[in-house]
XYZ file of C-alpha atoms in Angstrom:
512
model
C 30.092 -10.148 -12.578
C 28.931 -10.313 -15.926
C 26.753 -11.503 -17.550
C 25.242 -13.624 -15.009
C 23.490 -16.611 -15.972
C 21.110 -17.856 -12.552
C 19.125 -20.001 -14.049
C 21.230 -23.619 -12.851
C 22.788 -21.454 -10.124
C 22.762 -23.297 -6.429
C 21.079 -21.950 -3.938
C 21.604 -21.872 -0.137
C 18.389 -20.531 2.287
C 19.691 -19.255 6.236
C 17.115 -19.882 8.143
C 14.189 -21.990 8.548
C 11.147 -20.066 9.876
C 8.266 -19.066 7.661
C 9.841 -17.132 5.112
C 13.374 -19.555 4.981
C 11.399 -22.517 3.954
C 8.999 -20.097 1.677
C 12.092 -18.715 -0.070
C 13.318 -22.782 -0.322
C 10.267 -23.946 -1.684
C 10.472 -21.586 -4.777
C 13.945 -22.896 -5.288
C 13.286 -26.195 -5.800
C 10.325 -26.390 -7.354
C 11.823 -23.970 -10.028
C 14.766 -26.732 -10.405
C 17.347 -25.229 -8.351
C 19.699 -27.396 -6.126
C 19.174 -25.947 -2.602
C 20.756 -26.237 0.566
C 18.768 -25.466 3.828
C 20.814 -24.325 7.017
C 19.770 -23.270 10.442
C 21.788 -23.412 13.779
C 18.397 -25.198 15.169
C 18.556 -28.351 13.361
C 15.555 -29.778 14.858
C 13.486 -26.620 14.092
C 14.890 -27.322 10.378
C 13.968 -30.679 10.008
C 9.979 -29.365 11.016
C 9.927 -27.153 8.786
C 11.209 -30.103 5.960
C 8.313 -31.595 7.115
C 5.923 -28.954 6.837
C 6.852 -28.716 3.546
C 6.482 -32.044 2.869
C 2.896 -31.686 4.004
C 2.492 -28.842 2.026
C 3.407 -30.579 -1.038
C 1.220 -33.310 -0.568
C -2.199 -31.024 -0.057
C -0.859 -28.900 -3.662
C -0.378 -32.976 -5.245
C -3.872 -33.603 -3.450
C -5.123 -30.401 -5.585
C -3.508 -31.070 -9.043
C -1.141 -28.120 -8.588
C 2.031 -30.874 -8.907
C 1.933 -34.265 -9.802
C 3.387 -36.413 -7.411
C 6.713 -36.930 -10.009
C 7.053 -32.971 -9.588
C 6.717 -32.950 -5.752
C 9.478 -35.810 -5.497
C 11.654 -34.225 -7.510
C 11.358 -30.676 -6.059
C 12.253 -32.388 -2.576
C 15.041 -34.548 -3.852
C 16.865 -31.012 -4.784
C 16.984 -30.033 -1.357
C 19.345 -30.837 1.520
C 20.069 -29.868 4.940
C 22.900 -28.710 5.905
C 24.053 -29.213 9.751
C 27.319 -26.827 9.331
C 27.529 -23.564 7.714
C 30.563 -24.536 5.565
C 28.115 -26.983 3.912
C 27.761 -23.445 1.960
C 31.130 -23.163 0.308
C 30.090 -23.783 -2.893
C 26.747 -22.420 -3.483
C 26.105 -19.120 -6.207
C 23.288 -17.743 -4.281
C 22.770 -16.773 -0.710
C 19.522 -15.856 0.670
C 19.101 -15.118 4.355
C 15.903 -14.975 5.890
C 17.073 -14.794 9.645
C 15.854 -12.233 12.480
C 15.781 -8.387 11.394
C 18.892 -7.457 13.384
C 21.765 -5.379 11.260
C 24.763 -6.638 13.770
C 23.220 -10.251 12.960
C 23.255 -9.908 9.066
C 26.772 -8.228 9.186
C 28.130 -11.056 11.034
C 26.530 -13.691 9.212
C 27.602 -12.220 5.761
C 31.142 -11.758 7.173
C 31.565 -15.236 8.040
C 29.740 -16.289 4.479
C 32.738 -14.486 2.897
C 35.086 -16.323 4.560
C 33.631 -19.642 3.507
C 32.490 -19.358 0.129
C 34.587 -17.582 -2.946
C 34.228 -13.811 -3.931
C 31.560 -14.185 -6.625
C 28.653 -16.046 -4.418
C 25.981 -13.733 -4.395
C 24.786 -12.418 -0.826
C 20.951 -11.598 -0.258
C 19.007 -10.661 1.998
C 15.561 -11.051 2.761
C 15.324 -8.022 4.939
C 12.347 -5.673 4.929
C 13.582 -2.985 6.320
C 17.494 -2.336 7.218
C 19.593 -0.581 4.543
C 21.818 -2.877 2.165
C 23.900 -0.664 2.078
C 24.800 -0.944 5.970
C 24.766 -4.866 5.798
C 27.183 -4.810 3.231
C 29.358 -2.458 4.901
C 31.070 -5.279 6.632
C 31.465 -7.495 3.778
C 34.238 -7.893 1.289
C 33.264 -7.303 -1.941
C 30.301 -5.326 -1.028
C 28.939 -5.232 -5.009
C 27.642 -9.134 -4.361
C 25.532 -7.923 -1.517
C 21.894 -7.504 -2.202
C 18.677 -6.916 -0.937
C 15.925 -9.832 -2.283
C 12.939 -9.037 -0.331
C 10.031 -11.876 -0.805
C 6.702 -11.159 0.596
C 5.072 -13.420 3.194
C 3.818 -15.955 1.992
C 6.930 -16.463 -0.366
C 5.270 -19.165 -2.594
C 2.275 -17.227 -3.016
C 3.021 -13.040 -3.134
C 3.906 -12.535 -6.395
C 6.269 -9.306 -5.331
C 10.239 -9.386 -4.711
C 11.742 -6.114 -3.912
C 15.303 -6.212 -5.516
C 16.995 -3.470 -3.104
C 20.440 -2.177 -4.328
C 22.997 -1.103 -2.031
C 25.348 1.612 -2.798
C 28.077 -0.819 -3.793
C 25.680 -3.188 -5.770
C 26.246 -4.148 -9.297
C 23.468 -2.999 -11.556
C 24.060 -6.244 -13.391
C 23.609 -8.381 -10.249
C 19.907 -6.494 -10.116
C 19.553 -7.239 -13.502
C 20.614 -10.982 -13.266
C 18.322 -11.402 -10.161
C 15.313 -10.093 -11.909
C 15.788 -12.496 -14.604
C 16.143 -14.860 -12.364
C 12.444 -13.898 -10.368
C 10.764 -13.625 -13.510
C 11.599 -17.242 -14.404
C 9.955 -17.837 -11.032
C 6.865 -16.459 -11.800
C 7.662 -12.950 -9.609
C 6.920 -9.516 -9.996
C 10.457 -8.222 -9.522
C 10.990 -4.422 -8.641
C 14.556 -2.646 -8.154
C 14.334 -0.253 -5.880
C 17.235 1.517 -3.912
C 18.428 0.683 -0.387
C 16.382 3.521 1.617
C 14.503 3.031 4.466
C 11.338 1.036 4.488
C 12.065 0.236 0.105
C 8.932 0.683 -1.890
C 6.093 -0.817 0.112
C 6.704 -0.212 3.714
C 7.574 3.520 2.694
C 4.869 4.513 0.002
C 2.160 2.573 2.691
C 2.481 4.531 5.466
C -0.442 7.079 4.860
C -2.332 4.059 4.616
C -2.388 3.667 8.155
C -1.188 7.274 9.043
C -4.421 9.259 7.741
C -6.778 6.085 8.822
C -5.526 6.666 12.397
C -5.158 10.511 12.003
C -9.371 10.456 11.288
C -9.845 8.028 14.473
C -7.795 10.420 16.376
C -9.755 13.511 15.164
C -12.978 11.613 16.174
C -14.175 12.038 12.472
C -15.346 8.361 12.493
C -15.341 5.135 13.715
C -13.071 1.994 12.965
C -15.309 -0.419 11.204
C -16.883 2.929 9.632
C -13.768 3.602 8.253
C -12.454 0.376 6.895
C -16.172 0.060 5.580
C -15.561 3.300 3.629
C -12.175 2.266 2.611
C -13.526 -1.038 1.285
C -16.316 0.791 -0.335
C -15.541 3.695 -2.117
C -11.715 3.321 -2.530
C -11.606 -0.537 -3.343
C -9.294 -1.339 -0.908
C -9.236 -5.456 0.478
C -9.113 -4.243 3.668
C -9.379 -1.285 5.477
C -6.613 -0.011 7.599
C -7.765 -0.982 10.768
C -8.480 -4.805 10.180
C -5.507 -4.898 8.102
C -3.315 -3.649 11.260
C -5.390 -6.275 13.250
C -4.029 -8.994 10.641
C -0.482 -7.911 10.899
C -0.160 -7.003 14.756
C -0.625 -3.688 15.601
C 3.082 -4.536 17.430
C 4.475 -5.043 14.322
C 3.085 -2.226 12.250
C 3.823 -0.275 14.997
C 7.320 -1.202 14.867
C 8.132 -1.016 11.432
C 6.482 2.444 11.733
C 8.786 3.442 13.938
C 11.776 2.219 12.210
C 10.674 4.069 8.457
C 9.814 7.446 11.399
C 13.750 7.171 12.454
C 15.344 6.052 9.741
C 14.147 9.241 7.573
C 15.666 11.257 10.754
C 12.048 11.673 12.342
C 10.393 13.184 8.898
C 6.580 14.530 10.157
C 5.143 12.248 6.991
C 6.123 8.749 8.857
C 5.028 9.978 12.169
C 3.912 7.232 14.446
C 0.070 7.373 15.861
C -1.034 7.599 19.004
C -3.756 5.585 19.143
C -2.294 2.637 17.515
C 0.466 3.229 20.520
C -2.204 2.822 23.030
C -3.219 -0.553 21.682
C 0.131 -1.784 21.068
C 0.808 -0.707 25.472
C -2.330 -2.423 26.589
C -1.380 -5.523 24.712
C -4.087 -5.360 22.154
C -2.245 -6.708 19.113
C -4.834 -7.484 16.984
C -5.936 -11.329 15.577
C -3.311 -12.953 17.927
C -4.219 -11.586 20.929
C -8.054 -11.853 19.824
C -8.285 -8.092 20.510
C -7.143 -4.929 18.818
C -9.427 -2.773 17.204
C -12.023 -5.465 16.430
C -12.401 -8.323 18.801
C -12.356 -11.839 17.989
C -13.579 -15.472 17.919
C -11.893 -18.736 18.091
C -12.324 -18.365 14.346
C -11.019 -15.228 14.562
C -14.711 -13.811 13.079
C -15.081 -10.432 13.880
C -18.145 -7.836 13.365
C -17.978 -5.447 10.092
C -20.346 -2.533 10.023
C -22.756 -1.876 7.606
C -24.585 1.019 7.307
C -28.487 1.294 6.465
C -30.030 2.528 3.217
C -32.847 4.633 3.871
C -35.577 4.209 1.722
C -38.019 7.381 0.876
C -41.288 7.100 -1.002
C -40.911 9.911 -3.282
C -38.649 12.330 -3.888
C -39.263 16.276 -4.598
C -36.350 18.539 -4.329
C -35.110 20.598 -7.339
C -31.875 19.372 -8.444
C -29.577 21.517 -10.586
C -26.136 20.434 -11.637
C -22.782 22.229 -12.442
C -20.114 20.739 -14.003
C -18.218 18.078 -15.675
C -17.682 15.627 -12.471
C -14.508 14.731 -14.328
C -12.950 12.889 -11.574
C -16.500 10.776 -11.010
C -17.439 8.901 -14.404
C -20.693 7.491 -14.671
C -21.969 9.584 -11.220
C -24.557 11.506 -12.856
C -25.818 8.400 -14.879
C -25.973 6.482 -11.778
C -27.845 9.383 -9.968
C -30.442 9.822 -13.154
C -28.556 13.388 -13.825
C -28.600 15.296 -17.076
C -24.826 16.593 -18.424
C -24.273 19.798 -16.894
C -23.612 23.114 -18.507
C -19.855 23.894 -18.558
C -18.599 25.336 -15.042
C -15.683 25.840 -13.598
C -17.208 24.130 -10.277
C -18.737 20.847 -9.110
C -22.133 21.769 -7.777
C -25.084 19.274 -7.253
C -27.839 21.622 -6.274
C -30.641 19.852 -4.032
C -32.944 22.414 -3.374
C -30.699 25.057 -1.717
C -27.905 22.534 -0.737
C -24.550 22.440 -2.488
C -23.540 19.164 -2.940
C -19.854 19.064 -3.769
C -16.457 16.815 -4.317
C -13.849 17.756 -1.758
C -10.890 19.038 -3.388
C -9.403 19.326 0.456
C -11.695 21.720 1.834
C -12.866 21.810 5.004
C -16.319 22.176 4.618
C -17.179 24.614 8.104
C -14.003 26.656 6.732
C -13.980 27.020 3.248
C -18.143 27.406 2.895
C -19.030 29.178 6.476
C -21.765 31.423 4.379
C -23.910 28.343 2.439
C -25.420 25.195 3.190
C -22.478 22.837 1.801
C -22.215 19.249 1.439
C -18.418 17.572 0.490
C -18.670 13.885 -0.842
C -15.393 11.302 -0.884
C -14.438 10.110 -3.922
C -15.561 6.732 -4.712
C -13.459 4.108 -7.058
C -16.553 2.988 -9.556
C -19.902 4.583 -9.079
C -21.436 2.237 -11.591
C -21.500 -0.148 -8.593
C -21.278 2.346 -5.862
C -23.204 1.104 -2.501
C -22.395 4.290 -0.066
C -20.759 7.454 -0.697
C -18.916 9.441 2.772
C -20.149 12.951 3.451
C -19.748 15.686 5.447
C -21.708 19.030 6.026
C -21.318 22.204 7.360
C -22.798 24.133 10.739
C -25.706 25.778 8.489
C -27.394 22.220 7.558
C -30.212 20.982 9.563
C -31.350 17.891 9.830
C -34.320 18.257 7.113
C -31.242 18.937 4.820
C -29.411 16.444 5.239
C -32.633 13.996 5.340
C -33.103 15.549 1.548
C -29.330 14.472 0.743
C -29.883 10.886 2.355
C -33.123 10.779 0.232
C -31.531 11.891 -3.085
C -29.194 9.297 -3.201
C -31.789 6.646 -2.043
C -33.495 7.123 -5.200
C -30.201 5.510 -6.527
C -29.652 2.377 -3.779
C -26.886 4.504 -2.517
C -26.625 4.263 1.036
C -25.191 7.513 3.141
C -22.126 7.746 5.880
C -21.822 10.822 7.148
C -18.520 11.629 9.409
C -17.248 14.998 10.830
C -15.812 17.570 9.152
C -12.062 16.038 7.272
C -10.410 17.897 4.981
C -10.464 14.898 1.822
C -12.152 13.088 3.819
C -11.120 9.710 4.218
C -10.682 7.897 0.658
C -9.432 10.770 -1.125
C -7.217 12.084 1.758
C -5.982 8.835 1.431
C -5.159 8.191 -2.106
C -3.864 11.609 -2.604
C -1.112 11.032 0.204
C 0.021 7.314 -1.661
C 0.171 9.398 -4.649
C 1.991 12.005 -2.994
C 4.092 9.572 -1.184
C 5.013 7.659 -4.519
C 5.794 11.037 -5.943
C 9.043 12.236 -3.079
C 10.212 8.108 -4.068
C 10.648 9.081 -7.609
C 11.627 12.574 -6.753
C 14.806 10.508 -4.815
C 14.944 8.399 -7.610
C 14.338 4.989 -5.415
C 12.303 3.723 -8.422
C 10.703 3.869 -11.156
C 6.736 4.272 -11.624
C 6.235 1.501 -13.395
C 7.750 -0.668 -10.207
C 6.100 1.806 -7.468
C 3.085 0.679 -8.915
C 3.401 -2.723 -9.326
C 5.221 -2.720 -5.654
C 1.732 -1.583 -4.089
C -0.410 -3.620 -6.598
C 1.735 -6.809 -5.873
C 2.857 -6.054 -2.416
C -0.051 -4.800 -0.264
C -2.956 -5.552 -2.716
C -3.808 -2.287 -4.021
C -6.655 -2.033 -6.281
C -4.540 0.835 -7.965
C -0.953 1.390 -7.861
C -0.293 5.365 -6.724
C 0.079 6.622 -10.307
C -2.679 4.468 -11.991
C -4.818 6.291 -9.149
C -2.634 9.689 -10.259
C -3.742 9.296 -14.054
C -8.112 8.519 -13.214
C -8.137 11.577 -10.502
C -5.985 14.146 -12.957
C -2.462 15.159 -11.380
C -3.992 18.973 -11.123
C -6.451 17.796 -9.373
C -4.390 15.301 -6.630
C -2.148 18.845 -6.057
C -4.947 20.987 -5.488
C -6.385 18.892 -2.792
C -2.859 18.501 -1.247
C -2.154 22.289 -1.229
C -6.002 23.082 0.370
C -4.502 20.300 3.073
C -1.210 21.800 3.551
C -3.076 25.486 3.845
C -5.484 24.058 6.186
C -3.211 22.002 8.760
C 0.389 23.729 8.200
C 2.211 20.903 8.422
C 4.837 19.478 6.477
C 3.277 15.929 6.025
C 0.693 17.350 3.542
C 3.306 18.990 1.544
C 2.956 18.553 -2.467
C 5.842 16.992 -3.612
C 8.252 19.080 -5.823
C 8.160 16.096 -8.348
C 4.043 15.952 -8.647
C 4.441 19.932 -8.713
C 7.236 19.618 -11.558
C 4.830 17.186 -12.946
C 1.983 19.281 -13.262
C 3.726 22.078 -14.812
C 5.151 20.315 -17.877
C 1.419 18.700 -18.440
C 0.037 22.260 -18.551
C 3.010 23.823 -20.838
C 2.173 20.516 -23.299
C -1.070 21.761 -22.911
C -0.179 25.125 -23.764
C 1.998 24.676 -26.911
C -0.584 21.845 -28.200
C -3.506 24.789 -27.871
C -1.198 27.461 -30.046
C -0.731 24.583 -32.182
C -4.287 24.018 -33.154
C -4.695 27.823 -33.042
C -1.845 27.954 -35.859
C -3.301 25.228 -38.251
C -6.309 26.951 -37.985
């Protein structure tokens, strides 16, 4: 195997639901001869047509000419028996998410066509290595994981097996970037890239809703808001089916022999029992309309007349660019802390705190992180027992003055963007730590595959990596629980950045 050369190889798409006749569109419009097969052949030929229809509305837009669109469909054919398939290069399956299915499919693939056809599979969650367990010649089985909808994601997960040829990876990312993909090789372990690194997504959003910290639309609102997100966790759930999430959050749960980090939430489990699934069942965390139209929150900006605390500030605000411009703040004096004095107030970034536990003795205010304060419209707070509610009018007012609008929730250690972003990054971290990939691909996995404004180490490089373990450690010392564990690797990681730091400092002393 190689050298392989894909780019005239013949292509043959098992099954013919959503992401079959995704995967075949992409074939033939990239000039590939393509076979379409399905044991329902009259759910095949619909979905011929449906693409058909879909070719006409991208003709009707000037996205192909109607010479383009003709020729695309001439290259495909359906096939009515599965040794149609003999003589094909490529194999990509796309049928239900069953391992006992794949096997037998594959098996009966290597009967049929010759020892070099490549086997894929479009799986998005059950171990390569397992499907090709069954097959002979394991090395040609492969894990090619589009992203619904196929034409339009930009990210394929190439997913090696343990038996997988490195040059078959290779060949197949050649072979996506002449596409037009965003390829990333990954290893076969459970839930890949994306459905793995994701899962504190979800996880901490639900965590917060179970702690009573907040409300749902509050929360995607502050999601949206201060960490940049498309969607918060909670409408995004309501998109997918909070079945399905649920589901695949099971699998990643059991698959990693019932790790704490992938544990499954109860409160998404109560809306998955009562049959509140989200968009399709017009109910799940939001409800909604025939247009599926749902109501967002949005919180109020309170507008104050004047403004006459004394403000003193600490600090560099490192992790915050542009928040003291945006606030009207001089540069602060060098301190080791973060400290926005409003009259006798201490306004401060969490680092993981809890604010009642870490500052029982002083009026305290924590504040989320927030993506771009040059366009900030609300920043997420929290306070401690000793504020009243003339204090935390003065804190509402102080950011007024800057058309910032306040949400204040209960008492969360990170909060909710931070809290977060720290646990992607952290999550990211134990992948590389297991070498599943590298962190170039992590981050364009979670760019790519679930629309992250950041992948996890872009976000690792703008908050500092000392600072992203210091808020993990005051999480794992507050809760005790494995989940919030810093990652060796981001621990490792640290380390060497402060030795570099170290030598490069007796360096300068030296040339001195």
């Amino acid at each position: 195997m190689m050298n392989l050369d894909l780019s005239q190889a013949k292509i043959a798409v098992i099954g013919s639901g959503t992401m079959g006749i995704g995967i075949a569109q992409l074939a033939i419009v990239n000039g590939h001869s393509t076979i379409l097969y399905d044991l329902d052949r009259e759910k095949t030929q619909q979905a011929v047509d449906g693409l058909h229809q879909t070719f006409a509305k991208l003709t009707e837009k000037g996205k192909l000419t109607s010479e383009q669109a003709q020729q695309a469909l001439s290259r495909l054919t359906i096939a009515d028996q599965i040794e149609a398939l003999a003589s094909v290069d490529l194999v990509i399956e796309a049928v239900v998410e069953k391992l006992e299915v794949k096997q037998s499919l594959f098996k009966q693939l290597a009967t049929i066509c010759n020892d070099q056809t490549i086997l894929a599979s479009n799986t998005s969650s059950i171990s390569v290595t397992a499907i090709a367990s069954a097959v002979p010649h394991p090395e040609r089985v492969v894990g090619l994981h589009f992203f619904n909808p196929a034409p339009v994601m930009k990210l394929v997960e190439i997913v090696q097996g343990l038996k997988t040829t490195e040059v078959l990876c290779q060949s197949l990312r050649t072979l996506m970037l002449a596409w037009n993909k965003i390829p990333v090789l990954t290893k076969s372990t459970p839930g890949f890239i994306v459905n793995r690194i994701a899962r504190p997504f979800y996880a901490e959003a639900f965590r917060a809703l179970q702690e009573q910290v907040t409300t749902y639309d509050q929360l995607d609102y502050a999601l949206k808001q201060c960490g940049g997100f498309a969607m918060g966790p909670c409408e995004l759930t309501d998109l997918i089916g909070q079945d399905v999430n649920f589901s695949v959050t099971q699998s990643v749960y059991e698959a990693f022999f019932y790790e704490p980090r992938y544990r499954p939430s109860l409160i998404q489990k109560e809306l998955v029992d009562a049959g509140t699934w989200g968009r399709k069942s017009k109910q799940g965390f939001y409800r909604y309309d025939e247009k599926n139209q749902y109501v967002t929150f949005q919180p109020q900006l309170i507008t104050a007349p004047s403004f006459h605390a004394d403000v003193q500030v600490q600090g560099t605000w490192a992790q915050c660019p542009h928040l003291l411009e945006r606030l009207g703040l001089s540069r602060a004096l060098a301190s080791n802390e973060n400290i926005i004095q409003i009259d006798d107030v201490d306004l401060r970034l969490s680092q993981g705190e809890s604010v009642n536990i870490d500052y029982p003795n002083r009026k305290t205010v924590l504040m989320d992180w927030h993506h771009h304060f040059e366009q900030a419209q609300a920043v997420v707070l929290s306070h401690n027992h000793l504020c009243q509610a003339d204090d935390l009018a003065t804190v509402e007012d102080f950011f007024a003055q800057s058309q910032i609008k306040v949400l204040w929730i209960s008492d969360h250690p990170a909060l909710l963007t931070l809290r977060t972003i720290v646990l992607l990054i952290n999550e990211a971290c134990e992948a590389s730590l297991h070498g599943v990939a590298s962190m170039e691909d992590i981050d364009n996995a979670m760019k790519y595959g679930v629309n992250y404004p950041k992948g996890p180490y872009q976000w690792m490089m703008q908050l500092g990596a000392e600072y992203v373990l210091a808020t993990l450690n005051n999480l794992y010392a507050i809760y005790g629980e494995e989940k919030y564990r810093a990652s060796l690797y981001l621990k490792q990681y640290v380390a060497k950045q402060q030795c570099i730091r170290a030598d490069y400092s007796k360096d300068l002393k030296a040339f001195a």
